[in-house]
XYZ file of C-alpha atoms in Angstrom:
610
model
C 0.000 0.000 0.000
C 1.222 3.397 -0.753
C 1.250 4.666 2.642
C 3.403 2.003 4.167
C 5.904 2.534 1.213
C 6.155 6.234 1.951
C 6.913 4.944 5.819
C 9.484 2.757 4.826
C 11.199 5.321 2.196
C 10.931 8.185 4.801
C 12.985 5.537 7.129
C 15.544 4.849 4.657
C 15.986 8.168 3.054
C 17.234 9.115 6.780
C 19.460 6.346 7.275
C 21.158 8.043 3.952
C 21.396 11.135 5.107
C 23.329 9.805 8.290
C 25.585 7.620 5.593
C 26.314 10.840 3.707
C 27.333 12.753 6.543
C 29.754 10.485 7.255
C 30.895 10.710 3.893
C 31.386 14.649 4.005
C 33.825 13.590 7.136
C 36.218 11.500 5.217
C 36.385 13.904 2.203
C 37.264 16.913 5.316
C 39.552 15.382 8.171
C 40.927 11.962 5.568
C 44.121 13.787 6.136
C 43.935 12.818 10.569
C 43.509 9.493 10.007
C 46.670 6.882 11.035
C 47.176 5.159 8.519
C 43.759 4.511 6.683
C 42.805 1.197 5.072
C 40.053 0.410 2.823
C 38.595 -1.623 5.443
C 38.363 1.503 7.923
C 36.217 2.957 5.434
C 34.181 0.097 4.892
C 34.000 0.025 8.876
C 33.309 3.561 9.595
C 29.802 3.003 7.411
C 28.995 -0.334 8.558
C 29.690 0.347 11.915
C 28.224 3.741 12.128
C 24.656 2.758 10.453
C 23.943 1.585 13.580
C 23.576 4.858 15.495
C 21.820 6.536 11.577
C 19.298 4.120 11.480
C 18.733 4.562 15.291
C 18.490 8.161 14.264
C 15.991 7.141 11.508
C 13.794 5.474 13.590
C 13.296 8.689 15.868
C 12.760 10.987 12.879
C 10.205 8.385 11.064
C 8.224 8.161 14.001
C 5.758 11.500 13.677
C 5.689 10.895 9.696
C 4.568 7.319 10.970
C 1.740 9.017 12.742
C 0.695 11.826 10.471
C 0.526 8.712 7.485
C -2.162 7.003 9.807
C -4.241 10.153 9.451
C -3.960 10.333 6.056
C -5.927 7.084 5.490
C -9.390 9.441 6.902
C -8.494 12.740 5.514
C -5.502 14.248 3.663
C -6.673 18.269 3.966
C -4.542 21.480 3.845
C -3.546 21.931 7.487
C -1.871 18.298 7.352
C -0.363 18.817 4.395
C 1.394 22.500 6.392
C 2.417 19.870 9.246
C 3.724 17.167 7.097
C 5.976 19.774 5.032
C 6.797 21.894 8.116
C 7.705 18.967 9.965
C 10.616 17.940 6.837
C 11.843 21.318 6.682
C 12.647 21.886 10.124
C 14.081 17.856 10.753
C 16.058 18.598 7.209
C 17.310 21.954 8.999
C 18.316 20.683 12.316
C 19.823 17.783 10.714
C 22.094 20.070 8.602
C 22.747 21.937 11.348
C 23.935 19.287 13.215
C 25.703 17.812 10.167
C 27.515 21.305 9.532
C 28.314 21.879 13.210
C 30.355 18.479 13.371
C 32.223 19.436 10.440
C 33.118 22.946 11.213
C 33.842 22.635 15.412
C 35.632 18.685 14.614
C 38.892 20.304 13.713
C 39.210 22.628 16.629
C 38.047 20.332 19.502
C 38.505 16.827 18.239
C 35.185 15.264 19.708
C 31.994 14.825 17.242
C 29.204 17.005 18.575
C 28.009 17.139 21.725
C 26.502 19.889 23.802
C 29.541 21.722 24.651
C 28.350 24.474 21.704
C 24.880 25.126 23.444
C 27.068 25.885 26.921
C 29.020 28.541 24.837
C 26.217 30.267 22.915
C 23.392 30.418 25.983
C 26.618 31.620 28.045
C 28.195 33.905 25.789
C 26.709 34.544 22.507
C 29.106 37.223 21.212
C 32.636 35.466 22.021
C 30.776 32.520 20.316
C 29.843 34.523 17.170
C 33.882 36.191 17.953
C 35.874 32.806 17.564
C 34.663 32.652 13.903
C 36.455 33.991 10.985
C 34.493 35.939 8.073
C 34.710 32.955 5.877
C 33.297 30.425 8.517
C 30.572 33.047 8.683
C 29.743 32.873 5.343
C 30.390 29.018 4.791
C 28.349 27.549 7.587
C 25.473 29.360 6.844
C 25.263 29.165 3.203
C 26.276 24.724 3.694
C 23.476 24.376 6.117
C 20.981 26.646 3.854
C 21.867 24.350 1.059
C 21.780 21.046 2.844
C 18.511 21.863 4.323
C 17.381 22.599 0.916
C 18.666 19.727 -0.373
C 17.659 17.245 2.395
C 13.595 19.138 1.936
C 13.222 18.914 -1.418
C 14.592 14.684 -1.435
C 11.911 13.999 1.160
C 9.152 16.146 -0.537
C 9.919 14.434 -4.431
C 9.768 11.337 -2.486
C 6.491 11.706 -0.325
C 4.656 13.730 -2.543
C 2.774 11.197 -3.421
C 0.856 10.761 -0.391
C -1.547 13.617 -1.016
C -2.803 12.356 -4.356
C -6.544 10.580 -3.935
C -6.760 6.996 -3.792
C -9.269 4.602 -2.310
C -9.104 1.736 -0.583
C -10.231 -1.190 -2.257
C -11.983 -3.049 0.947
C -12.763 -2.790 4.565
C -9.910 -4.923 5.056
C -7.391 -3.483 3.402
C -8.375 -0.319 5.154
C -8.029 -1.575 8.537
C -4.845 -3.644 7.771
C -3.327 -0.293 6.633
C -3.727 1.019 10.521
C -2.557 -1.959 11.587
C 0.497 -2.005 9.430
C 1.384 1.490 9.777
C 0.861 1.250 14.053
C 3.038 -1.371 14.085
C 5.800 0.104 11.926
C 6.021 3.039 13.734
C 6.272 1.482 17.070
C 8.418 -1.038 15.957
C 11.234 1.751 15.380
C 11.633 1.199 19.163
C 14.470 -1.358 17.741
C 16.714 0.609 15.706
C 16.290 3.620 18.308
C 17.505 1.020 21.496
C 19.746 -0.446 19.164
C 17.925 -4.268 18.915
C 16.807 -6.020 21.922
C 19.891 -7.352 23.712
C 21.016 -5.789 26.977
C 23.065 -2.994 26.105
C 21.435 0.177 24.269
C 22.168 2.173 21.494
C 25.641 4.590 22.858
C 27.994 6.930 20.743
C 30.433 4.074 21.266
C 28.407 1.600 20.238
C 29.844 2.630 16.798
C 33.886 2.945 18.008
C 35.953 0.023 15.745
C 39.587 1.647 15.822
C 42.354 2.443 17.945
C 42.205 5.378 15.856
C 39.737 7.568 17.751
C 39.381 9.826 14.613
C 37.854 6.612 12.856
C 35.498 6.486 15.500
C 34.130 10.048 15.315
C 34.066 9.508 11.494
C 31.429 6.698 12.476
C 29.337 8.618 15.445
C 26.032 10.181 13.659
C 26.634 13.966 14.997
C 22.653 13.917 15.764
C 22.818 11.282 18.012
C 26.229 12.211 20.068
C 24.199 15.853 20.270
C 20.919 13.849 21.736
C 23.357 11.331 24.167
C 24.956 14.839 25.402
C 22.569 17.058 25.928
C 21.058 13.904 27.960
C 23.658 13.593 30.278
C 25.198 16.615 30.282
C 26.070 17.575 33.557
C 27.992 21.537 34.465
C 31.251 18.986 35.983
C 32.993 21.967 36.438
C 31.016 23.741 38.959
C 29.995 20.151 40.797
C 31.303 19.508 44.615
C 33.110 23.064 45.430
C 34.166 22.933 48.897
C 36.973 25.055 49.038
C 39.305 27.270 47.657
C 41.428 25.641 44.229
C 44.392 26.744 46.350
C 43.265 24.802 49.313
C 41.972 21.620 47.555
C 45.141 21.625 45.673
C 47.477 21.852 48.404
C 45.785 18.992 49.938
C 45.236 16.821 46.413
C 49.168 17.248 46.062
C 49.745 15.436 49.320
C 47.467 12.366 48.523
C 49.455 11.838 45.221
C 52.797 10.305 44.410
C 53.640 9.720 40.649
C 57.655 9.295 40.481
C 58.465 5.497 39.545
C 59.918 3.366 42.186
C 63.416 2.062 41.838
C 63.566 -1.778 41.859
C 66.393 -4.464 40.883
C 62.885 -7.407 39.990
C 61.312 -4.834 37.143
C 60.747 -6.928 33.753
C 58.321 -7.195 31.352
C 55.873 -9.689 32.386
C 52.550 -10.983 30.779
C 49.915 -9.235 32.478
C 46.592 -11.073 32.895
C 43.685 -9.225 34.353
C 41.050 -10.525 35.692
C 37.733 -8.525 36.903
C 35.301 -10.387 38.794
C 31.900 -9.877 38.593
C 30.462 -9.325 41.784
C 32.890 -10.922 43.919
C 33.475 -9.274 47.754
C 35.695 -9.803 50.597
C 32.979 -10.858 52.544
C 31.629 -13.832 49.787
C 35.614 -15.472 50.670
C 34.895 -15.779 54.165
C 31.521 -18.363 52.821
C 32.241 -21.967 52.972
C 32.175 -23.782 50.266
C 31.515 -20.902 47.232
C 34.985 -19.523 46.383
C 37.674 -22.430 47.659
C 39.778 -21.435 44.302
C 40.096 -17.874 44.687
C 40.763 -18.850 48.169
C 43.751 -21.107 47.180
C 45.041 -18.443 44.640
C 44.355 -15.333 47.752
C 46.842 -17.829 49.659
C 49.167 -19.146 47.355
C 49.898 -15.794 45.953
C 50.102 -12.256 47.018
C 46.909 -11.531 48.596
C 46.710 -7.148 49.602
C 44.011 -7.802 52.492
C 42.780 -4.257 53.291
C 42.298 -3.288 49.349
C 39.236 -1.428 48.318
C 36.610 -0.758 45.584
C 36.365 2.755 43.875
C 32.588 2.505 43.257
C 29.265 0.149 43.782
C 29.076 -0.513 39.591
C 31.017 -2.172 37.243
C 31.202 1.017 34.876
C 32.493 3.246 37.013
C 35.173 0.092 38.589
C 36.313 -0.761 34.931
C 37.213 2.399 34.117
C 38.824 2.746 38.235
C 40.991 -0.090 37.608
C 42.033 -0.147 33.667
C 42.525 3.596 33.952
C 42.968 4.568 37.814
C 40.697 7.099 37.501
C 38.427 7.782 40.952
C 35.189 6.561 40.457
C 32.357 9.760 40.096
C 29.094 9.968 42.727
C 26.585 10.814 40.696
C 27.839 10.007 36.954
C 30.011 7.406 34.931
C 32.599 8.957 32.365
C 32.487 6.440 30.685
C 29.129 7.270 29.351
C 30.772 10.818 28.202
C 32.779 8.863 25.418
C 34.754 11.967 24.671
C 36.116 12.327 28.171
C 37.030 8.346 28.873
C 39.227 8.357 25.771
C 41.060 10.736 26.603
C 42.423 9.354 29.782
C 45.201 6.778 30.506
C 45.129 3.418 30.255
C 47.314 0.230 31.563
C 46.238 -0.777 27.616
C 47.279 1.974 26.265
C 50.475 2.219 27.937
C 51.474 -0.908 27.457
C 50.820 -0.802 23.939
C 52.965 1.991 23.598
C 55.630 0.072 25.426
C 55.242 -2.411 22.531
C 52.822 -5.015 24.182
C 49.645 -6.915 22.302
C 46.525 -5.960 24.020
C 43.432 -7.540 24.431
C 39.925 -7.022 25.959
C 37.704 -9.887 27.129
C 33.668 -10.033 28.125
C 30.831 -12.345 27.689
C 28.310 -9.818 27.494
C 27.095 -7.072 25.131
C 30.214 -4.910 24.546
C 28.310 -1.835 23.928
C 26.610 -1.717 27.332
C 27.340 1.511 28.852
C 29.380 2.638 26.263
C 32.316 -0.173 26.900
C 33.514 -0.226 23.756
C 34.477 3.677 22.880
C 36.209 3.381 26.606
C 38.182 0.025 25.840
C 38.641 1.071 22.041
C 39.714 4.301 22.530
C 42.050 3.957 25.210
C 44.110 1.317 23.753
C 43.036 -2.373 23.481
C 43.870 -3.434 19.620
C 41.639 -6.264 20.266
C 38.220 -6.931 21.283
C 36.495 -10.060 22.633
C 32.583 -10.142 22.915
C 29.366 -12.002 22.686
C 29.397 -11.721 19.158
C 32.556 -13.592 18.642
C 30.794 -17.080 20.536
C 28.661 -19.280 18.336
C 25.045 -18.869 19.707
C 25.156 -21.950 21.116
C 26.823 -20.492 24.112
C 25.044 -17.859 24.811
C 23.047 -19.176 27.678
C 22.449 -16.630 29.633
C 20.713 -13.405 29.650
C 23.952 -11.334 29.436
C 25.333 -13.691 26.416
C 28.266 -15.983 27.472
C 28.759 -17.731 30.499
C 32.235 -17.472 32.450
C 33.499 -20.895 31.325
C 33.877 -20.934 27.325
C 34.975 -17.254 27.762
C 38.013 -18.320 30.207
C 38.193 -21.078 27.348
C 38.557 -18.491 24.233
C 41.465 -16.240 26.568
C 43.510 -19.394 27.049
C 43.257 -20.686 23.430
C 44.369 -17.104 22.363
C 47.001 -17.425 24.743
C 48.530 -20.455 23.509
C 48.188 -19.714 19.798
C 49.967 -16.156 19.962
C 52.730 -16.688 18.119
C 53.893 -12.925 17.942
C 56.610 -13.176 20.781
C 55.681 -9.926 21.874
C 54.270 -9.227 25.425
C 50.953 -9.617 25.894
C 48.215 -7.593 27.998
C 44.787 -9.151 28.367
C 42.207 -8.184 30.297
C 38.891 -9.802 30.891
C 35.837 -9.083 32.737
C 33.376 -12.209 34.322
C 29.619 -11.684 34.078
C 28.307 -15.221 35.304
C 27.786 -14.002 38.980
C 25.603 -11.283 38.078
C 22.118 -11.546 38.743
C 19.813 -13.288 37.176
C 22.568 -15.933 37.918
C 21.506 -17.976 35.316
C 25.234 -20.286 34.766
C 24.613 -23.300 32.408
C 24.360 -26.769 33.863
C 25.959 -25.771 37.454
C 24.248 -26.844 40.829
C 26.839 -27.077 43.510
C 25.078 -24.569 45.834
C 20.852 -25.685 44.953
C 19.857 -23.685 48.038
C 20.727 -20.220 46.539
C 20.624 -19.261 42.680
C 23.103 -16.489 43.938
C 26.076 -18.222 45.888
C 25.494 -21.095 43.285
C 26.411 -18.827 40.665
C 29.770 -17.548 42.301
C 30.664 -20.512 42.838
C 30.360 -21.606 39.223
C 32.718 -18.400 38.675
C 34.920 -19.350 41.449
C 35.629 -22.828 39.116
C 35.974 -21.630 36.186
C 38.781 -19.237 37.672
C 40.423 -22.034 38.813
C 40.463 -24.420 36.182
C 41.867 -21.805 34.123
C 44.721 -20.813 36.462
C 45.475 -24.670 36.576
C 45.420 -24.956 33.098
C 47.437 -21.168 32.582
C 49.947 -22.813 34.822
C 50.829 -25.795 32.174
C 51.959 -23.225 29.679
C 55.099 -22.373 28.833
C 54.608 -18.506 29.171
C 53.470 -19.274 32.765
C 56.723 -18.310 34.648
C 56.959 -14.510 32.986
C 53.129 -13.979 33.241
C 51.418 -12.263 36.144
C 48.013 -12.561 36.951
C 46.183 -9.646 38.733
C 42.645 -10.920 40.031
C 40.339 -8.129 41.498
C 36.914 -8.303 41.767
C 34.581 -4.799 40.358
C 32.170 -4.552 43.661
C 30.208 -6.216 46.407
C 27.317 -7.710 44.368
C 24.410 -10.088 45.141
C 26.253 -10.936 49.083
C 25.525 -10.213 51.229
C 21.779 -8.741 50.469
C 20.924 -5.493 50.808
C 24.567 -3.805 51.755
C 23.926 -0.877 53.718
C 26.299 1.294 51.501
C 27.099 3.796 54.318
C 29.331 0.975 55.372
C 33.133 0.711 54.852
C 33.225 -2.727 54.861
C 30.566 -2.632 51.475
C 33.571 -1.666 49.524
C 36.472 -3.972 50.737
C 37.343 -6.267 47.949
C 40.389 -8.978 47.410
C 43.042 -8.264 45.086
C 45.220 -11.381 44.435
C 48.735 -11.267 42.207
C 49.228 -14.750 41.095
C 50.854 -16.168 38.467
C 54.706 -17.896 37.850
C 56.076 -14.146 37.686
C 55.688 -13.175 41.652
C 58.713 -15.870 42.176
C 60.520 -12.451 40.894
C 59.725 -10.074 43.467
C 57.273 -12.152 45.934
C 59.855 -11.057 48.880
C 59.773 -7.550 48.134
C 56.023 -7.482 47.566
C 55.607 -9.252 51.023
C 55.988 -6.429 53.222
C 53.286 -4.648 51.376
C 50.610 -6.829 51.910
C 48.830 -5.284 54.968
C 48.804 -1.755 52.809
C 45.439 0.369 51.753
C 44.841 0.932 48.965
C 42.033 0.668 46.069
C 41.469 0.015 42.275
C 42.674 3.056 41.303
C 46.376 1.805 42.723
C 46.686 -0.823 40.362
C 47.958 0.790 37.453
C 50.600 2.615 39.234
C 51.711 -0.590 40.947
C 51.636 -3.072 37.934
C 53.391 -0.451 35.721
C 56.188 -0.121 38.800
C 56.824 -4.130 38.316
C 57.288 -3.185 34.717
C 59.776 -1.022 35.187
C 57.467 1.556 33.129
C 56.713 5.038 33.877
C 53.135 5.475 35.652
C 53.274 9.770 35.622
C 50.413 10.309 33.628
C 48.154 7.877 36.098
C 47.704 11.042 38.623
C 45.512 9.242 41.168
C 47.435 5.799 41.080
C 49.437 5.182 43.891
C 52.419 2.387 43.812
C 51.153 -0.415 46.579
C 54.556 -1.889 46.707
C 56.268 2.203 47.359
C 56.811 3.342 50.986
C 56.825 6.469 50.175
C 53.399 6.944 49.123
C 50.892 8.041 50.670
C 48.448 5.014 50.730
C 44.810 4.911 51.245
C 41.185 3.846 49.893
C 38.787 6.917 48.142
C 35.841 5.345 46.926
C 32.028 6.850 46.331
C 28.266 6.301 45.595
C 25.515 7.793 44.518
C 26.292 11.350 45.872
C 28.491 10.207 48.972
C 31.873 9.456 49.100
C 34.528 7.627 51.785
C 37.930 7.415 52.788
C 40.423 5.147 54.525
C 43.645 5.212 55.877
C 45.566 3.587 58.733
C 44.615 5.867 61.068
C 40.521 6.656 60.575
C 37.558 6.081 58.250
C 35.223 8.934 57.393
C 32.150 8.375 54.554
C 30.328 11.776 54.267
C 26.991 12.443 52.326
C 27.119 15.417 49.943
C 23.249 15.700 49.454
C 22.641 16.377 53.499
C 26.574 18.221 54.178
C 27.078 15.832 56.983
C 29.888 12.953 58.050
C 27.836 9.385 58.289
C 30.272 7.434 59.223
C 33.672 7.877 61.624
C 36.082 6.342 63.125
C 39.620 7.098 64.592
C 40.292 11.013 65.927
C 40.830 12.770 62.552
C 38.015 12.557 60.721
C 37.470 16.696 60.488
C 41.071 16.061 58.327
C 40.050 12.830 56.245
C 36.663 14.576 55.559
C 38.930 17.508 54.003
C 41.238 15.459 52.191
C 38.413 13.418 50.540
C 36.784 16.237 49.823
C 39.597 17.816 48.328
C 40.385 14.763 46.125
C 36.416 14.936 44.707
C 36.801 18.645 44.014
C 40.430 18.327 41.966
C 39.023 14.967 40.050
C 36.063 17.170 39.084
C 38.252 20.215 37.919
C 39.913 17.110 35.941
C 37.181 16.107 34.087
C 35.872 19.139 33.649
C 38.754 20.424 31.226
C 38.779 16.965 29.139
């Protein structure tokens, strides 16, 4: 029928207009890109129609509607909406389209809402930081796209204003039901499918090459995700003077690399588990492997979560960056790629690096974070045979251990290697295949089916040849499912293992053994691995070196709009919504309550300027 063809040509006619934007990129900033292949190209359209048809589905939606009413009654005042409504989507889409291109070169990030913050605030510097071309340009592209976009939708819809009848009862009322359905079923393309992670800006990230990735984002949608999230960082959580909080921040960090006789390049193995606690060790019976490794290996007892989700704990331990209250950054794609990564570093310092996850790698904007800041290699759902996706969040913990030890044994590169992976089987719904050790709770059962899958890969790791120069860092994100209902005002909510294993601590088990009883948090592990590397850790500004006496070690960590901090000599966790301390202990909490403070406000004037 005629109107469901319109429908389904107004859809794809937008998906084109995101695929020529893209276009209009590569012929502008080709000359950024590292190296291009053929295949990037190829990539930056395949992988970027997912965020133009997402964009498709938004703008297709009203049309959708407006069609229905054209099966009663096609008078004047809906033909005014229906051409009103193209000419202002085809102008804000230029606008958008012409924005990216002309503000890309300066600042390096596709479009977000950073150019509504300048204009509402200051309209005439705005209008000052353009040249007399750019004044003439961007207004004459975006009068021309729109033009250009109007008059392709209007040649191709016009159409739907001619008479026609329909031929039956029938076909009339399957025309409603056709076009209800198509509109609502652009719900799909919008989320991005129906798997657990939504449609993100870096949903579309591919590269190393960040500049690939922006070629890919659809500069409508980054505008949307921003303006959704955007947040003023820069005046959140002022509680004193920059020249106070400064003072203070410089005392809680130490970035010079510690001398020692045992650096070398090891294999690094990390391993993130899902969900896993202090407190689930101490249950008998669900974690005897972790257990085993905790005392086999170097176990740091009073270690310590940055944050209460895996988002914010990823990006705490890959890039030891202090986990936010109230916000991730690694939703704010443009801001977590610009940070510093044990990936990236180690790439630099001529290692292969690697990613691993069961799940949906575009949940919360994973992959533009472990894309852009330096893993050359990706591991997801996608790359299991469906047969193995058994759970709700894809693959189970087992064949995903499996695929990290057959990559280990098959790289033949004799280069380093860095690989990272994350578990997922011991988050809720708990759903691990075939697996009932623990019948009387879905929950422990399921960390324990993590807890032996961990261990028969560290027996089998331990057969390999590479096993003496590899070290294995185990650290679990956050207190999960165990115990129930946390009370998160509590310090103990936060305390989590971490466990270096592996044939490598032989090298410097000694020295690390005096360490053991130190504080210290996710955001210390980059500082302290890099140490053992013999590699310099300066640009990691929050990392502290576990394994260096002379810094200053202690645990920040925060939650939703609170925020706590230990050291050896008190605990404080204060609540920024009411102003007041919650939780104290030892006789200077009035000066750990500053410090922390002081470390919230300086991470905050951090982000702010990325």
């Amino acid at each position: 029928m005629k109107a469901i063809r319109i429908f389904i040509r107004i859809f794809l006619l937008w998906t084109l207009v995101g695929i020529v934007s893209k276009l209009f990129f590569i012929l502008i900033y080709n000359g950024l890109f590292s190296n291009p292949l053929p295949s990037d190209y190829l990539n930056i359209f395949v992988y970027g129609l997912r965020l133009d048809i997402a964009i498709a589905g938004y703008l297709s939606m009203l049309p959708g509607l407006m069609l229905i009413v054209t099966l009663w009654r096609r008078g004047k005042a809906l033909r005014h909406l229906w051409h009103g409504y193209f000419a202002i989507t085809s102008f804000l889409y230029s606008l958008a389209i012409v924005s990216n291109l002309g503000l890309y070169g300066y600042w390096g990030f596709p479009l977000d809402s950073t150019p509504v913050l300048y204009i509402t605030s200051s309209p005439a510097d705005a209008m000052a930081s353009m040249t007399a071309t750019q004044m003439f340009l961007a207004p004459l592209s975006i009068i021309l796209l729109t033009i250009g976009i109007y008059l392709m939708f209007k040649r191709s819809t016009k159409c739907i204003f001619t008479p026609y009848r329909h031929r039956s009862l029938i076909s009339f009322i399957g025309a409603h039901i056709a076009l209800l359905l198509l509109t609502a079923s652009m719900i799909l393309p919008i989320r991005g499918g129906v798997s657990t992670g939504t449609n993100h800006t870096g949903s579309v990230y591919f590269s190393t090459d960040n500049r690939k990735n922006h070629a890919a984002v659809n500069p409508v949608f980054s505008f949307m995700e921003s303006m959704l999230h955007r947040q003023d960082i820069g005046t959140r959580y002022r509680f004193m003077s920059d020249e106070e909080a400064t003072a203070l921040f410089r005392k809680m960090t130490h970035t010079a690399l510690r001398p020692s006789a045992t650096a070398k390049r090891y294999n690094i193995i990390l391993i993130s588990l899902e969900s896993f606690s202090d407190s689930i060790m101490h249950i008998p019976g669900v974690t005897p492997c972790l257990n085993k490794l905790a005392d086999d290996g170097l176990h740091f007892h009073n270690f310590y979560a940055n944050s209460f989700r895996t988002d914010r704990a990823l990006v705490s331990i890959h890039s030891a960056l202090p986990a936010q209250p109230t916000m991730s950054v690694m939703d704010m794609p443009h801001k977590s790629t610009s940070l510093p990564s044990i990936a990236g570093t180690l790439a630099h310092n001529g290692y292969s690096t690697t990613f691993y996850y069961g799940g949906d790698i575009n949940y919360s904007n994973m992959r533009s974070y472990f894309v852009g800041t330096g893993f050359q290699h990706i591991v997801s759902d996608v790359d299991f045979p469906k047969s193995q996706h058994t759970g709700k969040w894809g693959v189970a913990d087992g064949p995903v251990f499996d695929r990290l030890l057959a990559d280990i044994k098959s790289d033949k590169s004799g280069k380093p290697f860095f690989r990272s992976i994350m578990t997922e089987s011991s988050h809720e719904p708990f759903d691990v295949p075939n697996y009932n050790k623990i019948k009387s709770s879905p929950e422990l059962n399921a960390f324990a089916y993590a807890d032996e899958c961990l261990g028969r890969f560290m027996n089998q790791l331990a057969t390999l040849p590479c096993w003496s120069n590899t070290l294995v860092v185990i650290v679990p994100d956050h207190l999960g499912a165990h115990p129930a209902n946390a009370d998160n005002y509590q310090q103990w909510r936060f305390r989590v293992p971490l466990i270096l294993s592996g044939g490598a601590i032989e090298s410097f088990r000694t020295e690390a053994q005096e360490s053991l009883d130190v504080i210290g948090s996710q955001i210390d592990i980059a500082a302290t691995l890099l140490a053992l590397l013999g590699i310099d850790h300066s640009d990691f500004t929050y990392s502290k070196d576990l394994l260096d006496p002379a810094a200053p070690h202690f645990a920040f960590f925060t939650f939703p709009d609170a925020m706590g901090i230990t050291t050896t000599s008190g605990r404080v966790i204060y609540d920024n919504t009411s102003n007041k301390v919650t939780l104290q202990m030892g006789t200077n909490s009035a000066t750990l309550t500053k410090q922390a403070q002081a470390f919230l406000q300086k991470l905050y004037d951090d982000l702010d300027k990325r």
